[in-house]
Amino acid sequence: MKVTHLRVVHLREPLGFQMEQPVFSWVVSDTVSQKQEKAQLAVFRGEQCVYDTGPAEVLDSLGTELPIRLLPRTRYAWRVRVWGDEGDVGESEWSFFETGKRDEAWQGRWIRGEGTENGILEKTFSLSEEPGKARVYVSGLGLYRLFVNGRAASDEVLTPGLNAYDRWVQVQTFDLGPLLRKGENRLEIWLGGGISRGRFSFTPADGYTYCPYDCAVAELRVETAAGEYVVATDESWTWRSSPILESSIYNGEKWDWGAPVKRGKALFCQPPTGPLRDRLSPPVRIVEERKPRALLRTPRGERVLDLGQNMTGWLRFPVSGPRGTVLKLSYGEHLEDGCFSRENLRTAEAAFTWVCDGEARIAEPFFTWYGFRYVLLEGFPEEIRAEDFTGCVVSSDLEESGRIETGHPGLNRLLENVRWSQRGNFLDVPTDCPQRDEREGWTGDAQVFADTACFQMDCAAFYTKYAADMLEEQEKARGCVPYVVPFARHSFEGGAVGWADAATVIPWTLWLHYGDKSLLRRMLPNMRAWVEWVASQEDWPSVCRHFGDWLALDRPEGSTERVGRTDVPFLCLCYAFYSASLTAKAAAVLGERETEARCRRLAEEYRKKLQNDWFSVRGDVLCRTQTACVLALHLGLAPDEERLRRTLGELVRASGHLTTGFLGTPWLLEELPDELALELLLREEYPSWLYEVRLGATTVWERWNSLTEDGRFSETGMNSLNHYAYGSVAAWVYRRLCGIAPEETAPGFRLFTWSPLPDPRIGSARCRLKTPLGEIVSEWEYSEQEIRLRLSVPFGSEALVRLPDGRRERRGAGEYRYRLPGPEASDETGEEEAE
Ligand code: BGC
């Protein structure tokens, strides 16, 4: 038996992450046993055991919270032993976690330079002994990078993360042991505006400032034979101006190493922000480096690099031009008529300018990012080559969980595009898009994509941070949820149906995928606050601006209206019901009886009102749109389900395609008969998912027609080529085509339904899904003679098998193979082999 994947608060060996109490999880594999009989978890501080559960039946591998009084800045080691139901035993290796400063007072104080922008804070100090354990606790606003003796303190970028700084500022803990040395050492903290001093909103006038100047705080603690040595930010630090002359997330950066350098003594400051707290954000890193596919010469004579993939990040390249040479890169997503185009970025300049100083250097931006596939080069010498440039793919560094490979190349590319859109938009915040003057944590987009996101990557820690920020915003708005989180705008706007409901949907999605009660407990306040806000409104539909079934195609011909035709009051009742029901279920799991009862009552009221106001006595829906049908069916709100299903089928057939927007699309295929669902999934004409694949998309588009058949933007006012909302269809591919659906009665894949959908048009499907219990493998291969299926159920999990021939069975951990006769098979009976 192997016991691996040890995690604390869903992170691997976390250093300085926020936790009330540690929550432990692990995965068991390579065993004859099917289930855990009992487990024993022991936690040590140095030689001292601080907690030993003893062999206990209650320890949950999906999340065991132990009541340990954690000390600040302390390393804990832990291991777990597991007994299987067949009597075998396994023990993990040692793993560790280390606390940050927690509530401890700071010796370091906030400091800044004299200018407000992009300075570098610096400190030289000497260690008289060899350094032992060395940790720095550090943060900076807007964004910072710490260098130690000229080398980066960490491979993380965009620190300290993007969040509601008015409420809290995240602290990073880095191990500086390998970078420090006996004798003289030097710290440098480079600063840029990020979202703190720069605008983070599509309306320039809304640009909210968390802090009007850049500043940093740090505390370095080094253990040496002669005792602890502390270097903290104070007035002994100095500052100098930076080669980064301009930096903003939308416009990009301008660097000039030749610019005159100003220097001075650092000043104490008190930024108007929230308190420092240990971090929640998983690291953002360069997760992949790729070489451009080509250096093109466009019909307009432009030199343009093609990365071959729409991505988020930037280019890195060597420079050595003569002093004063200006190199400029402009980032864009698309070539129109073969020429560089960045019209769809609106006011975002998305540029990088470099003034050469005659030295050989490596150029890359520090405090911005771009969403791009193409880069226009200006000012570069003739002889440059594509290989001189490196595309740095930047993303929150999350573990991949699912992968699907089918026999259908177009579908494979679509799934790949969804993955790229998640990568490109999971940049500490789940953003709508990475390129134009927005890049914000739009709650609706995040909500509709959450299920897909969890199938593709381990998102537990990522969404924990998002939910924490959301709760901070909710506390400012009496429970209401703003359009975007963090909300860096002046006057509050929020409460949009299907957007604000991110407060309930995301926690519940995490519960389904990860089965860790501590996450649900942490997020119940988000859920409850939102449900209560809705309940307190006389007329929710009219008190806020709603986005409706955003970008649906059912609006009248020629209309530029974006909210679709599904009535907002209808959507409000559906989502009020949905959020109240999810909150009731979450409260039930957590034993919060009062909340459960209240939310059930509210849900029941919304159901009655919806059925009263929006269905005829015969059971016909009065709002006749695909999305209205999909929502009512999915939420079990139809008074006559059969009838509503018929209506949905009729509506799809009448238009000949989907017409759904952001709210209807995620559940559309699930509510259609399989045959029709597959037809829509595999359709290549506009509008469909494969239309964009056929037109060469490498990420998911914002609109069904972001590009028209001739390859031109359908409009440039709001049109991103990297917007994951419609990528929510990938969840259906996991749930139905590959057949793996978590069951809410035993979440975290303790129980899942396996109901794969073998189909001749797709030929085969192979899905590997790393669940928190281990890997589920689902495979099928279709031929006219025979359909072969394979399922692998991990330790601790059970599958409700639903075969296409109607067979149903319940299976524990193990490998199962089935053979069913194809339509042209000679013998009729399917056989089964179990391993
Ligand atoms: C964003 C969307 C977002 C929407 C709200 C857009 O500008 O890009 O994805 O959800 O506004 O209507």
GROMACS .gro file of N, CA and C in nm, residues 126-258:
model
  399
  126SER      N    1   2.541   4.257   0.670
  126SER     CA    2   2.649   4.158   0.675
  126SER      C    3   2.617   4.050   0.778
  127LEU      N    4   2.646   3.926   0.743
  127LEU     CA    5   2.628   3.815   0.836
  127LEU      C    6   2.766   3.769   0.880
  128SER      N    7   2.786   3.765   1.010
  128SER     CA    8   2.920   3.728   1.056
  128SER      C    9   2.936   3.576   1.066
  129GLU      N   10   2.826   3.504   1.049
  129GLU     CA   11   2.830   3.357   1.057
  129GLU      C   12   2.767   3.298   0.931
  130GLU      N   13   2.790   3.167   0.911
  130GLU     CA   14   2.720   3.099   0.802
  130GLU      C   15   2.570   3.099   0.831
  131PRO      N   16   2.488   3.133   0.734
  131PRO     CA   17   2.344   3.132   0.761
  131PRO      C   18   2.289   2.989   0.770
  132GLY      N   19   2.201   2.967   0.865
  132GLY     CA   20   2.127   2.840   0.873
  132GLY      C   21   1.990   2.863   0.813
  133LYS      N   22   1.887   2.820   0.887
  133LYS     CA   23   1.751   2.843   0.838
  133LYS      C   24   1.727   2.995   0.818
  134ALA      N   25   1.675   3.031   0.702
  134ALA     CA   26   1.650   3.174   0.677
  134ALA      C   27   1.516   3.189   0.609
  135ARG      N   28   1.432   3.274   0.665
  135ARG     CA   29   1.300   3.298   0.606
  135ARG      C   30   1.279   3.447   0.595
  136VAL      N   31   1.217   3.487   0.485
  136VAL     CA   32   1.174   3.625   0.476
  136VAL      C   33   1.022   3.625   0.470
  137TYR      N   34   0.962   3.716   0.545
  137TYR     CA   35   0.817   3.741   0.542
  137TYR      C   36   0.804   3.875   0.474
  138VAL      N   37   0.736   3.877   0.364
  138VAL     CA   38   0.747   3.997   0.280
  138VAL      C   39   0.618   4.025   0.204
  139SER      N   40   0.593   4.152   0.181
  139SER     CA   41   0.484   4.190   0.093
  139SER      C   42   0.516   4.326   0.033
  140GLY      N   43   0.445   4.363  -0.070
  140GLY     CA   44   0.468   4.493  -0.133
  140GLY      C   45   0.347   4.531  -0.216
  141LEU      N   46   0.326   4.659  -0.229
  141LEU     CA   47   0.211   4.708  -0.308
  141LEU      C   48   0.262   4.805  -0.414
  142GLY      N   49   0.195   4.804  -0.531
  142GLY     CA   50   0.101   4.707  -0.586
  142GLY      C   51   0.158   4.569  -0.601
  143LEU      N   52   0.265   4.551  -0.683
  143LEU     CA   53   0.326   4.420  -0.699
  143LEU      C   54   0.473   4.436  -0.667
  144TYR      N   55   0.535   4.326  -0.624
  144TYR     CA   56   0.677   4.337  -0.590
  144TYR      C   57   0.753   4.213  -0.636
  145ARG      N   58   0.883   4.231  -0.651
  145ARG     CA   59   0.973   4.116  -0.668
  145ARG      C   60   1.092   4.138  -0.576
  146LEU      N   61   1.127   4.035  -0.504
  146LEU     CA   62   1.239   4.044  -0.410
  146LEU      C   63   1.362   3.976  -0.471
  147PHE      N   64   1.474   4.045  -0.464
  147PHE     CA   65   1.601   3.988  -0.511
  147PHE      C   66   1.699   3.981  -0.395
  148VAL      N   67   1.773   3.871  -0.388
  148VAL     CA   68   1.873   3.854  -0.283
  148VAL      C   69   2.006   3.831  -0.352
  149ASN      N   70   2.098   3.918  -0.328
  149ASN     CA   71   2.229   3.910  -0.392
  149ASN      C   72   2.215   3.895  -0.544
  150GLY      N   73   2.120   3.969  -0.598
  150GLY     CA   74   2.101   3.972  -0.744
  150GLY      C   75   2.017   3.859  -0.799
  151ARG      N   76   1.978   3.767  -0.711
  151ARG     CA   77   1.897   3.656  -0.763
  151ARG      C   78   1.755   3.663  -0.707
  152ALA      N   79   1.658   3.616  -0.788
  152ALA     CA   80   1.518   3.622  -0.745
  152ALA      C   81   1.499   3.534  -0.622
  153ALA      N   82   1.427   3.587  -0.522
  153ALA     CA   83   1.404   3.512  -0.399
  153ALA      C   84   1.313   3.392  -0.422
  154SER      N   85   1.241   3.394  -0.533
  154SER     CA   86   1.145   3.287  -0.557
  154SER      C   87   1.112   3.288  -0.705
  155ASP      N   88   1.053   3.179  -0.753
  155ASP     CA   89   1.012   3.177  -0.894
  155ASP      C   90   0.868   3.226  -0.909
  156GLU      N   91   0.810   3.280  -0.803
  156GLU     CA   92   0.675   3.332  -0.814
  156GLU      C   93   0.676   3.469  -0.881
  157VAL      N   94   0.570   3.496  -0.956
  157VAL     CA   95   0.555   3.629  -1.016
  157VAL      C   96   0.422   3.689  -0.973
  158LEU      N   97   0.408   3.819  -0.997
  158LEU     CA   98   0.286   3.893  -0.961
  158LEU      C   99   0.253   3.883  -0.812
  159THR      N  100   0.355   3.870  -0.728
  159THR     CA  101   0.334   3.874  -0.585
  159THR      C  102   0.305   4.020  -0.546
  160PRO      N  103   0.225   4.047  -0.443
  160PRO     CA  104   0.173   3.953  -0.342
  160PRO      C  105   0.040   3.889  -0.380
  161GLY      N  106   0.003   3.892  -0.507
  161GLY     CA  107  -0.128   3.843  -0.548
  161GLY      C  108  -0.225   3.959  -0.561
  162LEU      N  109  -0.334   3.932  -0.631
  162LEU     CA  110  -0.432   4.037  -0.657
  162LEU      C  111  -0.551   4.014  -0.566
  163ASN      N  112  -0.575   4.106  -0.475
  163ASN     CA  113  -0.693   4.089  -0.391
  163ASN      C  114  -0.741   4.221  -0.336
  164ALA      N  115  -0.842   4.214  -0.251
  164ALA     CA  116  -0.903   4.335  -0.197
  164ALA      C  117  -0.810   4.393  -0.090
  165TYR      N  118  -0.712   4.473  -0.135
  165TYR     CA  119  -0.609   4.524  -0.043
  165TYR      C  120  -0.667   4.615   0.065
  166ASP      N  121  -0.784   4.672   0.037
  166ASP     CA  122  -0.841   4.757   0.142
  166ASP      C  123  -0.880   4.673   0.264
  167ARG      N  124  -0.889   4.542   0.246
  167ARG     CA  125  -0.929   4.455   0.356
  167ARG      C  126  -0.814   4.373   0.413
  168TRP      N  127  -0.721   4.336   0.327
  168TRP     CA  128  -0.607   4.258   0.373
  168TRP      C  129  -0.500   4.253   0.266
  169VAL      N  130  -0.377   4.237   0.311
  169VAL     CA  131  -0.265   4.228   0.218
  169VAL      C  132  -0.192   4.097   0.247
  170GLN      N  133  -0.169   4.020   0.142
  170GLN     CA  134  -0.109   3.888   0.162
  170GLN      C  135   0.043   3.897   0.183
  171VAL      N  136   0.089   3.815   0.273
  171VAL     CA  137   0.232   3.806   0.303
  171VAL      C  138   0.285   3.675   0.245
  172GLN      N  139   0.398   3.683   0.178
  172GLN     CA  140   0.465   3.561   0.131
  172GLN      C  141   0.580   3.525   0.225
  173THR      N  142   0.601   3.397   0.239
  173THR     CA  143   0.715   3.348   0.315
  173THR      C  144   0.807   3.277   0.216
  174PHE      N  145   0.931   3.319   0.210
  174PHE     CA  146   1.025   3.251   0.121
  174PHE      C  147   1.145   3.200   0.200
  175ASP      N  148   1.195   3.087   0.154
  175ASP     CA  149   1.316   3.029   0.213
  175ASP      C  150   1.436   3.095   0.143
  176LEU      N  151   1.514   3.173   0.218
  176LEU     CA  152   1.628   3.240   0.155
  176LEU      C  153   1.760   3.171   0.184
  177GLY      N  154   1.750   3.058   0.255
  177GLY     CA  155   1.872   2.985   0.292
  177GLY      C  156   1.971   2.970   0.178
  178PRO      N  157   1.926   2.921   0.062
  178PRO     CA  158   2.021   2.897  -0.047
  178PRO      C  159   2.082   3.025  -0.105
  179LEU      N  160   2.025   3.142  -0.078
  179LEU     CA  161   2.071   3.264  -0.144
  179LEU      C  162   2.160   3.352  -0.058
  180LEU      N  163   2.153   3.330   0.072
  180LEU     CA  164   2.233   3.414   0.162
  180LEU      C  165   2.372   3.353   0.182
  181ARG      N  166   2.465   3.434   0.227
  181ARG     CA  167   2.601   3.383   0.250
  181ARG      C  168   2.662   3.460   0.367
  182LYS      N  169   2.766   3.402   0.420
  182LYS     CA  170   2.841   3.472   0.525
  182LYS      C  171   2.905   3.596   0.462
  183GLY      N  172   2.905   3.707   0.535
  183GLY     CA  173   2.961   3.830   0.479
  183GLY      C  174   2.851   3.920   0.428
  184GLU      N  175   2.883   3.996   0.324
  184GLU     CA  176   2.787   4.097   0.279
  184GLU      C  177   2.673   4.039   0.193
  185ASN      N  178   2.554   4.084   0.221
  185ASN     CA  179   2.435   4.042   0.146
  185ASN      C  180   2.353   4.165   0.110
  186ARG      N  181   2.275   4.147   0.006
  186ARG     CA  182   2.198   4.262  -0.040
  186ARG      C  183   2.055   4.221  -0.077
  187LEU      N  184   1.960   4.296  -0.023
  187LEU     CA  185   1.819   4.273  -0.058
  187LEU      C  186   1.771   4.389  -0.145
  188GLU      N  187   1.691   4.356  -0.245
  188GLU     CA  188   1.628   4.459  -0.328
  188GLU      C  189   1.483   4.422  -0.347
  189ILE      N  190   1.396   4.516  -0.321
  189ILE     CA  191   1.253   4.492  -0.349
  189ILE      C  192   1.211   4.586  -0.460
  190TRP      N  193   1.179   4.528  -0.574
  190TRP     CA  194   1.134   4.606  -0.690
  190TRP      C  195   0.982   4.621  -0.682
  191LEU      N  196   0.934   4.740  -0.716
  191LEU     CA  197   0.791   4.766  -0.702
  191LEU      C  198   0.727   4.813  -0.832
  192GLY      N  199   0.600   4.781  -0.845
  192GLY     CA  200   0.519   4.829  -0.959
  192GLY      C  201   0.375   4.850  -0.912
  193GLY      N  202   0.297   4.920  -0.992
  193GLY     CA  203   0.164   4.962  -0.946
  193GLY      C  204   0.060   4.852  -0.934
  194GLY      N  205   0.065   4.754  -1.027
  194GLY     CA  206  -0.034   4.645  -1.024
  194GLY      C  207  -0.176   4.700  -1.020
  195ILE      N  208  -0.260   4.635  -0.942
  195ILE     CA  209  -0.398   4.684  -0.931
  195ILE      C  210  -0.413   4.777  -0.813
  196SER      N  211  -0.304   4.799  -0.739
  196SER     CA  212  -0.313   4.879  -0.618
  196SER      C  213  -0.316   5.028  -0.652
  197ARG      N  214  -0.227   5.067  -0.742
  197ARG     CA  215  -0.218   5.208  -0.779
  197ARG      C  216  -0.272   5.229  -0.920
  198GLY      N  217  -0.289   5.120  -0.992
  198GLY     CA  218  -0.335   5.133  -1.131
  198GLY      C  219  -0.482   5.101  -1.140
  199ARG      N  220  -0.532   5.123  -1.258
  199ARG     CA  221  -0.674   5.100  -1.278
  199ARG      C  222  -0.702   4.951  -1.294
  200PHE      N  223  -0.814   4.905  -1.239
  200PHE     CA  224  -0.853   4.764  -1.252
  200PHE      C  225  -1.002   4.763  -1.281
  201SER      N  226  -1.037   4.819  -1.393
  201SER     CA  227  -1.177   4.833  -1.431
  201SER      C  228  -1.180   4.880  -1.574
  202PHE      N  229  -1.287   4.843  -1.648
  202PHE     CA  230  -1.287   4.885  -1.787
  202PHE      C  231  -1.322   5.032  -1.805
  203THR      N  232  -1.381   5.092  -1.702
  203THR     CA  233  -1.409   5.235  -1.713
  203THR      C  234  -1.293   5.310  -1.647
  204PRO      N  235  -1.218   5.387  -1.725
  204PRO     CA  236  -1.099   5.452  -1.668
  204PRO      C  237  -1.134   5.535  -1.544
  205ALA      N  238  -1.251   5.602  -1.547
  205ALA     CA  239  -1.286   5.689  -1.436
  205ALA      C  240  -1.308   5.611  -1.307
  206ASP      N  241  -1.333   5.482  -1.322
  206ASP     CA  242  -1.359   5.397  -1.206
  206ASP      C  243  -1.232   5.353  -1.135
  207GLY      N  244  -1.119   5.379  -1.200
  207GLY     CA  245  -0.992   5.327  -1.149
  207GLY      C  246  -0.976   5.357  -1.000
  208TYR      N  247  -0.987   5.257  -0.922
  208TYR     CA  248  -0.984   5.273  -0.779
  208TYR      C  249  -0.841   5.256  -0.731
  209THR      N  250  -0.802   5.337  -0.635
  209THR     CA  251  -0.665   5.328  -0.586
  209THR      C  252  -0.665   5.272  -0.444
  210TYR      N  253  -0.605   5.156  -0.428
  210TYR     CA  254  -0.594   5.100  -0.293
  210TYR      C  255  -0.488   5.175  -0.214
  211CYS      N  256  -0.380   5.210  -0.285
  211CYS     CA  257  -0.272   5.282  -0.217
  211CYS      C  258  -0.206   5.372  -0.321
  212PRO      N  259  -0.192   5.502  -0.292
  212PRO     CA  260  -0.144   5.595  -0.395
  212PRO      C  261   0.006   5.584  -0.424
  213TYR      N  262   0.078   5.510  -0.347
  213TYR     CA  263   0.223   5.496  -0.372
  213TYR      C  264   0.262   5.349  -0.356
  214ASP      N  265   0.378   5.315  -0.408
  214ASP     CA  266   0.428   5.178  -0.394
  214ASP      C  267   0.509   5.167  -0.266
  215CYS      N  268   0.496   5.055  -0.200
  215CYS     CA  269   0.564   5.040  -0.071
  215CYS      C  270   0.584   4.891  -0.041
  216ALA      N  271   0.663   4.863   0.059
  216ALA     CA  272   0.692   4.723   0.090
  216ALA      C  273   0.719   4.706   0.238
  217VAL      N  274   0.705   4.583   0.281
  217VAL     CA  275   0.736   4.550   0.420
  217VAL      C  276   0.803   4.413   0.419
  218ALA      N  277   0.906   4.397   0.501
  218ALA     CA  278   0.976   4.268   0.501
  218ALA      C  279   1.042   4.245   0.635
  219GLU      N  280   1.057   4.121   0.664
  219GLU     CA  281   1.126   4.081   0.787
  219GLU      C  282   1.203   3.954   0.755
  220LEU      N  283   1.332   3.966   0.757
  220LEU     CA  284   1.417   3.849   0.728
  220LEU      C  285   1.471   3.796   0.859
  221ARG      N  286   1.457   3.667   0.881
  221ARG     CA  287   1.509   3.608   1.003
  221ARG      C  288   1.605   3.495   0.966
  222VAL      N  289   1.727   3.511   1.011
  222VAL     CA  290   1.831   3.415   0.975
  222VAL      C  291   1.885   3.352   1.102
  223GLU      N  292   1.885   3.221   1.104
  223GLU     CA  293   1.946   3.155   1.220
  223GLU      C  294   2.093   3.130   1.191
  224THR      N  295   2.176   3.168   1.287
  224THR     CA  296   2.320   3.141   1.272
  224THR      C  297   2.368   3.082   1.404
  225ALA      N  298   2.489   3.032   1.403
  225ALA     CA  299   2.545   2.972   1.525
  225ALA      C  300   2.546   3.074   1.639
  226ALA      N  301   2.554   3.203   1.601
  226ALA     CA  302   2.561   3.306   1.704
  226ALA      C  303   2.424   3.358   1.745
  227GLY      N  304   2.319   3.295   1.694
  227GLY     CA  305   2.185   3.340   1.731
  227GLY      C  306   2.107   3.390   1.611
  228GLU      N  307   1.988   3.444   1.636
  228GLU     CA  308   1.903   3.487   1.526
  228GLU      C  309   1.939   3.628   1.481
  229TYR      N  310   1.941   3.648   1.352
  229TYR     CA  311   1.974   3.777   1.294
  229TYR      C  312   1.849   3.825   1.220
  230VAL      N  313   1.805   3.946   1.250
  230VAL     CA  314   1.682   3.997   1.187
  230VAL      C  315   1.712   4.121   1.103
  231VAL      N  316   1.667   4.119   0.980
  231VAL     CA  317   1.675   4.240   0.897
  231VAL      C  318   1.532   4.279   0.863
  232ALA      N  319   1.489   4.394   0.911
  232ALA     CA  320   1.350   4.434   0.889
  232ALA      C  321   1.347   4.566   0.815
  233THR      N  322   1.243   4.588   0.737
  233THR     CA  323   1.231   4.716   0.666
  233THR      C  324   1.217   4.829   0.768
  234ASP      N  325   1.304   4.928   0.754
  234ASP     CA  326   1.302   5.045   0.843
  234ASP      C  327   1.374   5.160   0.772
  235GLU      N  328   1.403   5.266   0.844
  235GLU     CA  329   1.462   5.383   0.780
  235GLU      C  330   1.609   5.366   0.741
  236SER      N  331   1.667   5.252   0.780
  236SER     CA  332   1.805   5.230   0.737
  236SER      C  333   1.809   5.180   0.593
  237TRP      N  334   1.695   5.149   0.537
  237TRP     CA  335   1.691   5.107   0.396
  237TRP      C  336   1.705   5.231   0.307
  238THR      N  337   1.748   5.207   0.185
  238THR     CA  338   1.755   5.318   0.090
  238THR      C  339   1.667   5.283  -0.030
  239TRP      N  340   1.649   5.378  -0.117
  239TRP     CA  341   1.573   5.348  -0.239
  239TRP      C  342   1.646   5.407  -0.357
  240ARG      N  343   1.619   5.353  -0.474
  240ARG     CA  344   1.668   5.415  -0.597
  240ARG      C  345   1.559   5.399  -0.703
  241SER      N  346   1.567   5.485  -0.802
  241SER     CA  347   1.463   5.476  -0.905
  241SER      C  348   1.490   5.353  -0.991
  242SER      N  349   1.385   5.309  -1.056
  242SER     CA  350   1.389   5.180  -1.124
  242SER      C  351   1.407   5.199  -1.274
  243PRO      N  352   1.466   5.101  -1.343
  243PRO     CA  353   1.466   5.108  -1.491
  243PRO      C  354   1.325   5.092  -1.547
  244ILE      N  355   1.231   5.049  -1.462
  244ILE     CA  356   1.092   5.039  -1.509
  244ILE      C  357   1.031   5.179  -1.499
  245LEU      N  358   1.018   5.245  -1.612
  245LEU     CA  359   0.968   5.382  -1.609
  245LEU      C  360   0.817   5.387  -1.600
  246GLU      N  361   0.754   5.292  -1.667
  246GLU     CA  362   0.608   5.286  -1.663
  246GLU      C  363   0.568   5.142  -1.646
  247SER      N  364   0.463   5.122  -1.569
  247SER     CA  365   0.414   4.985  -1.551
  247SER      C  366   0.267   4.989  -1.518
  248SER      N  367   0.189   4.920  -1.596
  248SER     CA  368   0.048   4.908  -1.561
  248SER      C  369  -0.005   4.780  -1.624
  249ILE      N  370  -0.104   4.719  -1.561
  249ILE     CA  371  -0.143   4.588  -1.613
  249ILE      C  372  -0.205   4.597  -1.751
  250TYR      N  373  -0.279   4.703  -1.781
  250TYR     CA  374  -0.342   4.711  -1.913
  250TYR      C  375  -0.247   4.763  -2.021
  251ASN      N  376  -0.162   4.859  -1.983
  251ASN     CA  377  -0.080   4.922  -2.087
  251ASN      C  378   0.055   4.854  -2.106
  252GLY      N  379   0.100   4.783  -2.005
  252GLY     CA  380   0.229   4.715  -2.018
  252GLY      C  381   0.339   4.793  -1.951
  253GLU      N  382   0.463   4.773  -1.998
  253GLU     CA  383   0.576   4.837  -1.931
  253GLU      C  384   0.670   4.906  -2.027
  254LYS      N  385   0.742   5.003  -1.970
  254LYS     CA  386   0.849   5.068  -2.045
  254LYS      C  387   0.974   5.065  -1.958
  255TRP      N  388   1.081   5.008  -2.012
  255TRP     CA  389   1.206   4.996  -1.937
  255TRP      C  390   1.316   5.080  -2.003
  256ASP      N  391   1.397   5.141  -1.917
  256ASP     CA  392   1.515   5.211  -1.968
  256ASP      C  393   1.625   5.207  -1.862
  257TRP      N  394   1.725   5.123  -1.886
  257TRP     CA  395   1.835   5.112  -1.790
  257TRP      C  396   1.926   5.235  -1.795
  258GLY      N  397   1.910   5.311  -1.903
  258GLY     CA  398   1.998   5.428  -1.917
  258GLY      C  399   1.940   5.553  -1.849
   0.00000   0.00000   0.00000
